Amino acid sequence: MSKAILTDVTKCIGCLKCVEACKEVNHLEADVPRVWDKNDGLSAENWTSIIQKPGDHYVRKQCRHCLEPACVSVCPVGALHKTEIGAVIYDSAKCMGCRYCMMACPFGIPRYDWDQTVPHVEKCILCYDRIKEGKQPACTESCPEHATIFGDRDALLKEAHKRIREHPGKYIDRVWGESEVGGTSVLYISDIDLDFLSYQTRPVDMPLPKETSPAMDAVPYAFFGMGGVMLGLSWIIKRRMKLSEEKSKKEDSTHE
Amino acid sequence: MNRVHNTKIVLWLITGLAAAIALNRFVFGLGATTNLNDEVPWGFWIGFKLSWVALSAGGFVIGAIFYMMKREKFHSLVRIAILTAFLGYSSFVVSLIFDLGLPWNIWHMIIYWNPHSPLFEVGWCVMLYTTVLVLELLPVPLESTSRYAAVRKFLLKFRFPIVLLGIMLSTLHQSSLGTLFLIMPRRLFPLFYSHIIPIEFFISAIAGGLLMLAFETLALHWMYRRKLETDLVRLLCSLSVWILGLYFLVKIGDVVLEGKVGLLFEGSWRSYLYVGELLLSTVIPFVMFVVPKWCANRKVQWIGTSIGILGVVLNRIDIGGFAMRDATLWYTPSWMEVVLSIGILSTAALVFIFLIETFHVWDIQPRDPEALAHTPPLFDRVSGAWLGNPKTSALTRHTLAFVISFAIGMALISGKKLHAEGIENVTVRPASGIDTLCINGNRDSQYVEFPHQAHIGWMRNGKISSMTLDSIHYVLRTGADSCLVCHHLNLPGEKLSICWECHTSMYSEVDFFRHDWHASSSGANLKCDDCHTPGETRTAQTARKCTGCHPSYTFADTAGNGADAYFIPSYVDAMHKLCVSCHTIESRVLKDKPNLALCSTCHRTGTPPGLRAGMKWDVTLPRFDNVVLPTPVPGVK
């Protein structure tokens, strides 16, 4: 069963309990401002953050755990893995540090230990170990306002649509994460536009790995096609040379 | 003037500088060496080394022209081309070792497979192709000895399939390097993003490879002062015209068909970058080489090939990092990034020169006149004492060049500043003219009234005991501006006041002075003597005060003096303490107000009295709106 998180932006009061709980559960150290920090509050030591938007809206940012994650598809050594319960988890033992996942993520989530000599990729893992133990993620558990809740993805989607239906005018009629980039396991409903969470404008619904797959599918054709073209070329040219040689020989003999 | 020798000296100098930076990279990490950040995790290194692979394409192009299409004219170029390719790929792998965060895991690609990843495919192709190049090159050094004649013969027997495999592998990874960027449609600026990047990469690699070979031929002849007798360079240039034209058509076609023409004239620096790149990588070299008369001109050849190569390099660097759209963090490569990259190339060039001088790679085997010049040491005629060598040998000079520039490099590397200065500045809304604040901190319909002016008044006229005055170090030390940093006008999560810089945790106690971080080279990078007086025992008491470096941390000095008591309360506790601690003290001191410390004295429910007409007390309102602003007090700003 695919698990998910639903965050209701209208309910969040920005108390940062989730950030605190996340730090404690995942043993993250206190944050020090760094030159490589992006201004969204996420860092190698902050796997979730609260972004404040004008008009006192608080938006929690975290890994979206896409249903078809770009990071998983690009990792050359398979250090990132989408589990069956929905979490995208990271195996630091496999990672070789190419940072392709950071480049590929449409939400700009993964962070890097730039200051470490043995650096790793840092991102939310949906408290994978806790879910396996039957608990819920630390962030949803700690939320005093139940602004961010945990459950089955299907049930949460239903709940999201129900809330939008029951409070007409309160929410924008859209569940973020329902379909963009193929759907994500972290859903949002909100009274403000949340497209700032991803790069640029509204993400298309096509999963990002699909952008690469045509080129990747063409690989064997390109490989053997080029081989065939080269073999054919060399055969034709060889034959032509042979023919012209014979011809010149013949001409030579007739001259004699 | 000996061009060979001077070139070598310059290359050794750069190599020495780069060696120092390489050391820095491994001792202090990527953050201390590069300007990469969480927004732009790939940058100059990746882009630049992608261009090395593109410029190495001559290896497979000449292989195809010579072995497959039997163009005998190019014979003298074959070995040079393959050696260039080999060194290009080797430099690529070497530079990966610096770029990867965990380079010792680079072999993981062999055992952990993810065939969906373009990088996985590139990695395998590069591994296989480098092996192929070694097999293609191996007969050359084996020529010099008859011992391995059998091996050489065996390799030559399989030359055709080996070259064919090389061409096939090159086709794959030259294009797959473009596939790497297909997954970033929203990350790359639309002009640079295209669904046919793989094809563009492949074509531009062929053009770049040809131009690189032409440039190399020119440079080699210049360096060894040989007259260029064949018209090979002209041939290469005129051959590249076709490819350059095709590349231009593909690029412009993509821009037109995808409806991106408007972006070309957008006027943003990225559109200029794209137009400039298009000019350098296609238009200018195309125009220069398309006229046969110009194409045969030596000067035009020099300029045209250099510009074409620059264009390919610029294209790869743009896509690798500069063409990021709307990056909130600006990325410019650090000098260390640039020098390390160039240093790797210099090392490759040195290896190249060594190989062509040692083996029969070129059509002749050139000599470094300096390396041959052997002058015997000088001895005193009478005593026979050694007077020294009349001329330092080439080896000594190269070693000196390396060592000196390595030392300069080490001196230049000072601890790069890795910590940002505080937190972003946001204008604080001051509490001007407000007398009573009704604070509904938890949005739970309870509120606390805070008579602001009254508190200041009590403080001034001594109604508050001196004991309390000491404990509210915060208000006292920040003086009249204390309102500006007052918590109650901050919303939780807002990093407006300096409180946040020490009370970094919302709910748990924190160690506000991190000694390890201050001393670490990746942190504040301070030396012991920067804070501790030399000669004295190094304790917290004798150390420099916090305000010595952080003038705004006025009250941190008092907190630090309790020996190792660097633990401070959480943000929430600290803010509560602002009121509660004083109230506790006052409730003991003041005889007439024993209930001052009770929660219920201040926390009230219901609608606050004195609500201005027209204002509603609504608990669902965002918090700042719940701070009620009754009638302004005259004379207070």
mmCIF file of C-alpha atoms in Angstrom, chain B residues 197-448:
data_model
loop_
_atom_site.group_PDB
_atom_site.id
_atom_site.type_symbol
_atom_site.label_atom_id
_atom_site.label_comp_id
_atom_site.label_asym_id
_atom_site.label_seq_id
_atom_site.Cartn_x
_atom_site.Cartn_y
_atom_site.Cartn_z
ATOM 1 C CA ILE B 197 20.314 17.541 -27.194
ATOM 2 C CA PRO B 198 21.809 14.048 -27.764
ATOM 3 C CA ILE B 199 21.941 14.674 -31.514
ATOM 4 C CA GLU B 200 23.314 18.178 -31.031
ATOM 5 C CA PHE B 201 26.003 16.823 -28.740
ATOM 6 C CA PHE B 202 26.958 14.144 -31.250
ATOM 7 C CA ILE B 203 27.231 16.536 -34.195
ATOM 8 C CA SER B 204 29.078 19.218 -32.279
ATOM 9 C CA ALA B 205 31.476 16.572 -30.971
ATOM 10 C CA ILE B 206 32.387 15.562 -34.531
ATOM 11 C CA ALA B 207 32.960 19.192 -35.494
ATOM 12 C CA GLY B 208 34.870 19.859 -32.294
ATOM 13 C CA GLY B 209 37.001 16.743 -32.749
ATOM 14 C CA LEU B 210 38.003 17.745 -36.280
ATOM 15 C CA LEU B 211 38.793 21.335 -35.272
ATOM 16 C CA MET B 212 40.768 20.096 -32.294
ATOM 17 C CA LEU B 213 42.903 17.885 -34.527
ATOM 18 C CA ALA B 214 43.525 20.783 -36.897
ATOM 19 C CA PHE B 215 44.460 23.000 -33.977
ATOM 20 C CA GLU B 216 46.749 20.348 -32.545
ATOM 21 C CA THR B 217 48.536 19.894 -35.848
ATOM 22 C CA LEU B 218 49.077 23.640 -36.063
ATOM 23 C CA ALA B 219 50.256 23.839 -32.467
ATOM 24 C CA LEU B 220 52.663 20.915 -32.818
ATOM 25 C CA HIS B 221 54.240 22.373 -35.892
ATOM 26 C CA TRP B 222 54.557 25.735 -34.212
ATOM 27 C CA MET B 223 56.066 24.237 -31.084
ATOM 28 C CA TYR B 224 58.664 22.102 -32.837
ATOM 29 C CA ARG B 225 59.258 24.777 -35.494
ATOM 30 C CA ARG B 226 58.363 22.473 -38.357
ATOM 31 C CA LYS B 227 57.041 23.706 -41.616
ATOM 32 C CA LEU B 228 53.558 22.456 -42.335
ATOM 33 C CA GLU B 229 53.934 20.874 -45.734
ATOM 34 C CA THR B 230 50.771 18.838 -46.163
ATOM 35 C CA ASP B 231 47.380 20.424 -46.586
ATOM 36 C CA LEU B 232 45.928 18.257 -43.800
ATOM 37 C CA VAL B 233 44.789 21.216 -41.747
ATOM 38 C CA ARG B 234 42.954 22.639 -44.725
ATOM 39 C CA LEU B 235 41.366 19.245 -45.324
ATOM 40 C CA LEU B 236 40.213 18.985 -41.726
ATOM 41 C CA CYS B 237 38.835 22.510 -41.743
ATOM 42 C CA SER B 238 36.966 22.108 -44.992
ATOM 43 C CA LEU B 239 35.604 18.792 -43.727
ATOM 44 C CA SER B 240 34.368 20.479 -40.566
ATOM 45 C CA VAL B 241 32.478 23.062 -42.620
ATOM 46 C CA TRP B 242 29.878 20.445 -43.484
ATOM 47 C CA ILE B 243 29.459 19.400 -39.905
ATOM 48 C CA LEU B 244 29.367 22.997 -38.663
ATOM 49 C CA GLY B 245 26.689 23.807 -41.201
ATOM 50 C CA LEU B 246 24.651 20.798 -40.174
ATOM 51 C CA TYR B 247 25.061 21.702 -36.511
ATOM 52 C CA PHE B 248 23.856 25.240 -37.194
ATOM 53 C CA LEU B 249 20.829 23.971 -39.111
ATOM 54 C CA VAL B 250 19.909 21.519 -36.353
ATOM 55 C CA LYS B 251 20.235 24.172 -33.662
ATOM 56 C CA ILE B 252 18.325 26.862 -35.529
ATOM 57 C CA GLY B 253 15.760 24.305 -36.665
ATOM 58 C CA ASP B 254 15.153 23.308 -33.081
ATOM 59 C CA VAL B 255 14.804 26.935 -31.978
ATOM 60 C CA VAL B 256 12.343 27.692 -34.775
ATOM 61 C CA LEU B 257 10.278 24.513 -34.551
ATOM 62 C CA GLU B 258 9.972 24.694 -30.775
ATOM 63 C CA GLY B 259 8.894 28.322 -31.032
ATOM 64 C CA LYS B 260 11.826 29.697 -29.096
ATOM 65 C CA VAL B 261 12.807 32.421 -31.576
ATOM 66 C CA GLY B 262 11.466 35.121 -29.296
ATOM 67 C CA LEU B 263 13.808 34.011 -26.541
ATOM 68 C CA LEU B 264 16.801 34.671 -28.810
ATOM 69 C CA PHE B 265 16.014 38.372 -28.667
ATOM 70 C CA GLU B 266 14.849 38.388 -25.094
ATOM 71 C CA GLY B 267 17.812 40.457 -24.025
ATOM 72 C CA SER B 268 18.529 38.462 -20.883
ATOM 73 C CA TRP B 269 22.134 37.458 -20.321
ATOM 74 C CA ARG B 270 21.239 33.820 -21.037
ATOM 75 C CA SER B 271 19.915 34.725 -24.462
ATOM 76 C CA TYR B 272 23.146 36.614 -25.146
ATOM 77 C CA LEU B 273 25.020 33.557 -23.931
ATOM 78 C CA TYR B 274 23.132 31.371 -26.373
ATOM 79 C CA VAL B 275 23.637 33.708 -29.313
ATOM 80 C CA GLY B 276 27.316 34.075 -28.460
ATOM 81 C CA GLU B 277 27.688 30.331 -28.219
ATOM 82 C CA LEU B 278 25.946 29.868 -31.559
ATOM 83 C CA LEU B 279 28.283 32.410 -33.170
ATOM 84 C CA LEU B 280 31.416 30.866 -31.723
ATOM 85 C CA SER B 281 30.570 27.217 -32.208
ATOM 86 C CA THR B 282 29.052 27.417 -35.684
ATOM 87 C CA VAL B 283 28.675 30.698 -37.522
ATOM 88 C CA ILE B 284 32.159 32.212 -37.225
ATOM 89 C CA PRO B 285 34.194 29.054 -37.967
ATOM 90 C CA PHE B 286 31.728 28.134 -40.735
ATOM 91 C CA VAL B 287 32.133 31.497 -42.447
ATOM 92 C CA MET B 288 35.906 31.365 -42.037
ATOM 93 C CA PHE B 289 36.293 27.931 -43.552
ATOM 94 C CA VAL B 290 33.564 27.975 -46.167
ATOM 95 C CA VAL B 291 35.627 30.141 -48.550
ATOM 96 C CA PRO B 292 38.361 27.853 -49.958
ATOM 97 C CA LYS B 293 40.870 30.680 -50.172
ATOM 98 C CA TRP B 294 40.422 31.617 -46.527
ATOM 99 C CA CYS B 295 40.442 28.004 -45.503
ATOM 100 C CA ALA B 296 43.969 27.587 -46.842
ATOM 101 C CA ASN B 297 45.222 30.659 -44.992
ATOM 102 C CA ARG B 298 47.318 29.762 -41.952
ATOM 103 C CA LYS B 299 46.129 32.683 -39.836
ATOM 104 C CA VAL B 300 42.490 31.963 -40.550
ATOM 105 C CA GLN B 301 43.106 28.338 -39.647
ATOM 106 C CA TRP B 302 44.575 29.334 -36.293
ATOM 107 C CA ILE B 303 41.769 31.718 -35.437
ATOM 108 C CA GLY B 304 38.949 29.602 -36.846
ATOM 109 C CA THR B 305 39.939 26.422 -35.052
ATOM 110 C CA SER B 306 40.465 28.263 -31.754
ATOM 111 C CA ILE B 307 37.075 29.931 -31.987
ATOM 112 C CA GLY B 308 35.335 26.679 -32.908
ATOM 113 C CA ILE B 309 36.937 24.870 -29.977
ATOM 114 C CA LEU B 310 36.006 27.725 -27.648
ATOM 115 C CA GLY B 311 32.429 27.474 -28.906
ATOM 116 C CA VAL B 312 32.178 23.771 -28.102
ATOM 117 C CA VAL B 313 33.676 24.360 -24.657
ATOM 118 C CA LEU B 314 31.270 27.221 -24.007
ATOM 119 C CA ASN B 315 28.315 25.094 -25.106
ATOM 120 C CA ARG B 316 29.170 22.333 -22.667
ATOM 121 C CA ILE B 317 29.867 24.704 -19.782
ATOM 122 C CA ASP B 318 26.599 26.534 -20.407
ATOM 123 C CA ILE B 319 24.554 23.379 -20.341
ATOM 124 C CA GLY B 320 26.581 21.961 -17.475
ATOM 125 C CA GLY B 321 25.906 24.829 -15.097
ATOM 126 C CA PHE B 322 25.510 28.372 -16.443
ATOM 127 C CA ALA B 323 22.193 27.875 -18.217
ATOM 128 C CA MET B 324 20.347 27.134 -14.995
ATOM 129 C CA ARG B 325 17.198 29.114 -15.036
ATOM 130 C CA ASP B 326 16.145 31.419 -12.251
ATOM 131 C CA ALA B 327 18.781 30.230 -9.875
ATOM 132 C CA THR B 328 18.337 32.014 -6.580
ATOM 133 C CA LEU B 329 21.964 31.357 -5.818
ATOM 134 C CA TRP B 330 24.454 32.836 -8.188
ATOM 135 C CA TYR B 331 27.171 30.484 -9.373
ATOM 136 C CA THR B 332 30.504 31.580 -10.697
ATOM 137 C CA PRO B 333 33.307 29.040 -10.635
ATOM 138 C CA SER B 334 35.967 29.644 -8.005
ATOM 139 C CA TRP B 335 39.531 30.212 -9.196
ATOM 140 C CA MET B 336 40.396 26.834 -7.732
ATOM 141 C CA GLU B 337 37.831 25.097 -9.916
ATOM 142 C CA VAL B 338 39.248 26.736 -13.024
ATOM 143 C CA VAL B 339 42.892 26.139 -12.162
ATOM 144 C CA LEU B 340 42.349 22.500 -11.207
ATOM 145 C CA SER B 341 40.600 21.814 -14.517
ATOM 146 C CA ILE B 342 43.313 23.517 -16.524
ATOM 147 C CA GLY B 343 45.916 21.716 -14.421
ATOM 148 C CA ILE B 344 44.512 18.344 -15.409
ATOM 149 C CA LEU B 345 44.698 19.405 -19.047
ATOM 150 C CA SER B 346 48.281 20.585 -18.548
ATOM 151 C CA THR B 347 49.227 17.213 -17.118
ATOM 152 C CA ALA B 348 47.605 15.548 -20.115
ATOM 153 C CA ALA B 349 49.555 17.846 -22.428
ATOM 154 C CA LEU B 350 52.797 16.929 -20.673
ATOM 155 C CA VAL B 351 52.015 13.238 -21.087
ATOM 156 C CA PHE B 352 51.208 13.922 -24.731
ATOM 157 C CA ILE B 353 54.527 15.662 -25.318
ATOM 158 C CA PHE B 354 56.379 12.903 -23.499
ATOM 159 C CA LEU B 355 54.721 10.227 -25.613
ATOM 160 C CA ILE B 356 55.302 11.878 -28.978
ATOM 161 C CA GLU B 357 58.940 12.440 -28.067
ATOM 162 C CA THR B 358 59.395 8.886 -26.842
ATOM 163 C CA PHE B 359 57.389 6.867 -29.343
ATOM 164 C CA HIS B 360 56.596 7.072 -32.995
ATOM 165 C CA VAL B 361 53.183 8.700 -32.679
ATOM 166 C CA TRP B 362 53.547 11.583 -35.073
ATOM 167 C CA ASP B 363 54.911 11.225 -38.595
ATOM 168 C CA ILE B 364 58.288 12.127 -37.124
ATOM 169 C CA GLN B 365 59.591 11.652 -33.612
ATOM 170 C CA PRO B 366 60.376 15.206 -32.474
ATOM 171 C CA ARG B 367 63.097 16.060 -30.022
ATOM 172 C CA ASP B 368 63.238 18.584 -27.262
ATOM 173 C CA PRO B 369 66.576 20.281 -28.049
ATOM 174 C CA GLU B 370 66.980 21.179 -24.389
ATOM 175 C CA ALA B 371 66.519 17.639 -23.137
ATOM 176 C CA LEU B 372 69.358 16.392 -25.347
ATOM 177 C CA ALA B 373 71.819 19.109 -24.495
ATOM 178 C CA HIS B 374 74.143 17.406 -22.067
ATOM 179 C CA THR B 375 76.804 19.588 -20.495
ATOM 180 C CA PRO B 376 79.346 17.932 -18.205
ATOM 181 C CA PRO B 377 79.758 19.366 -14.705
ATOM 182 C CA LEU B 378 82.561 21.837 -14.091
ATOM 183 C CA PHE B 379 85.589 20.843 -12.004
ATOM 184 C CA ASP B 380 88.409 22.967 -10.724
ATOM 185 C CA ARG B 381 91.422 22.229 -12.828
ATOM 186 C CA VAL B 382 93.902 22.118 -10.003
ATOM 187 C CA SER B 383 92.032 20.593 -7.083
ATOM 188 C CA GLY B 384 89.407 18.705 -9.037
ATOM 189 C CA ALA B 385 86.668 20.156 -6.787
ATOM 190 C CA TRP B 386 83.161 20.252 -8.255
ATOM 191 C CA LEU B 387 82.257 23.800 -9.178
ATOM 192 C CA GLY B 388 78.715 23.056 -10.079
ATOM 193 C CA ASN B 389 76.915 22.467 -13.337
ATOM 194 C CA PRO B 390 77.127 25.145 -15.992
ATOM 195 C CA LYS B 391 73.476 24.699 -16.818
ATOM 196 C CA THR B 392 70.703 23.235 -14.773
ATOM 197 C CA SER B 393 69.254 20.255 -16.550
ATOM 198 C CA ALA B 394 65.778 20.284 -18.010
ATOM 199 C CA LEU B 395 64.603 17.872 -15.357
ATOM 200 C CA THR B 396 65.816 20.132 -12.569
ATOM 201 C CA ARG B 397 64.087 23.119 -14.073
ATOM 202 C CA HIS B 398 60.825 21.276 -14.516
ATOM 203 C CA THR B 399 60.973 20.010 -10.984
ATOM 204 C CA LEU B 400 61.688 23.506 -9.740
ATOM 205 C CA ALA B 401 58.773 24.910 -11.714
ATOM 206 C CA PHE B 402 56.459 22.299 -10.230
ATOM 207 C CA VAL B 403 57.653 22.700 -6.664
ATOM 208 C CA ILE B 404 57.598 26.480 -6.718
ATOM 209 C CA SER B 405 54.121 26.721 -8.152
ATOM 210 C CA PHE B 406 52.920 24.024 -5.760
ATOM 211 C CA ALA B 407 54.197 26.158 -2.907
ATOM 212 C CA ILE B 408 52.537 29.246 -4.361
ATOM 213 C CA GLY B 409 49.328 27.263 -4.673
ATOM 214 C CA MET B 410 49.494 26.201 -1.037
ATOM 215 C CA ALA B 411 50.045 29.813 -0.021
ATOM 216 C CA LEU B 412 47.143 31.045 -2.126
ATOM 217 C CA ILE B 413 44.710 28.594 -0.599
ATOM 218 C CA SER B 414 43.439 30.326 2.461
ATOM 219 C CA GLY B 415 40.413 29.017 4.258
ATOM 220 C CA LYS B 416 37.518 29.864 2.029
ATOM 221 C CA LYS B 417 34.627 31.425 3.851
ATOM 222 C CA LEU B 418 32.006 28.712 4.050
ATOM 223 C CA HIS B 419 29.528 30.215 6.470
ATOM 224 C CA ALA B 420 27.013 32.781 5.443
ATOM 225 C CA GLU B 421 26.809 35.972 7.480
ATOM 226 C CA GLY B 422 23.860 35.525 9.778
ATOM 227 C CA ILE B 423 20.443 35.210 8.258
ATOM 228 C CA GLU B 424 18.636 37.159 5.625
ATOM 229 C CA ASN B 425 17.621 40.653 6.601
ATOM 230 C CA VAL B 426 13.951 41.419 6.715
ATOM 231 C CA THR B 427 12.604 44.743 7.848
ATOM 232 C CA VAL B 428 11.138 44.495 11.291
ATOM 233 C CA ARG B 429 7.799 46.037 11.951
ATOM 234 C CA PRO B 430 8.498 48.317 14.911
ATOM 235 C CA ALA B 431 6.145 48.695 17.828
ATOM 236 C CA SER B 432 5.696 52.382 17.405
ATOM 237 C CA GLY B 433 2.870 54.094 19.236
ATOM 238 C CA ILE B 434 1.481 50.914 20.636
ATOM 239 C CA ASP B 435 0.537 50.806 24.219
ATOM 240 C CA THR B 436 -1.082 47.502 24.805
ATOM 241 C CA LEU B 437 -0.446 44.431 22.764
ATOM 242 C CA CYS B 438 -2.837 41.560 22.985
ATOM 243 C CA ILE B 439 -0.804 38.545 22.136
ATOM 244 C CA ASN B 440 -2.590 35.440 21.042
ATOM 245 C CA GLY B 441 0.518 33.333 20.614
ATOM 246 C CA ASN B 442 -1.116 29.962 20.208
ATOM 247 C CA ARG B 443 -4.164 31.115 18.281
ATOM 248 C CA ASP B 444 -6.293 29.362 20.856
ATOM 249 C CA SER B 445 -8.603 32.229 21.805
ATOM 250 C CA GLN B 446 -6.428 32.969 24.805
ATOM 251 C CA TYR B 447 -4.398 36.096 24.902
ATOM 252 C CA VAL B 448 -1.906 37.995 26.957
#
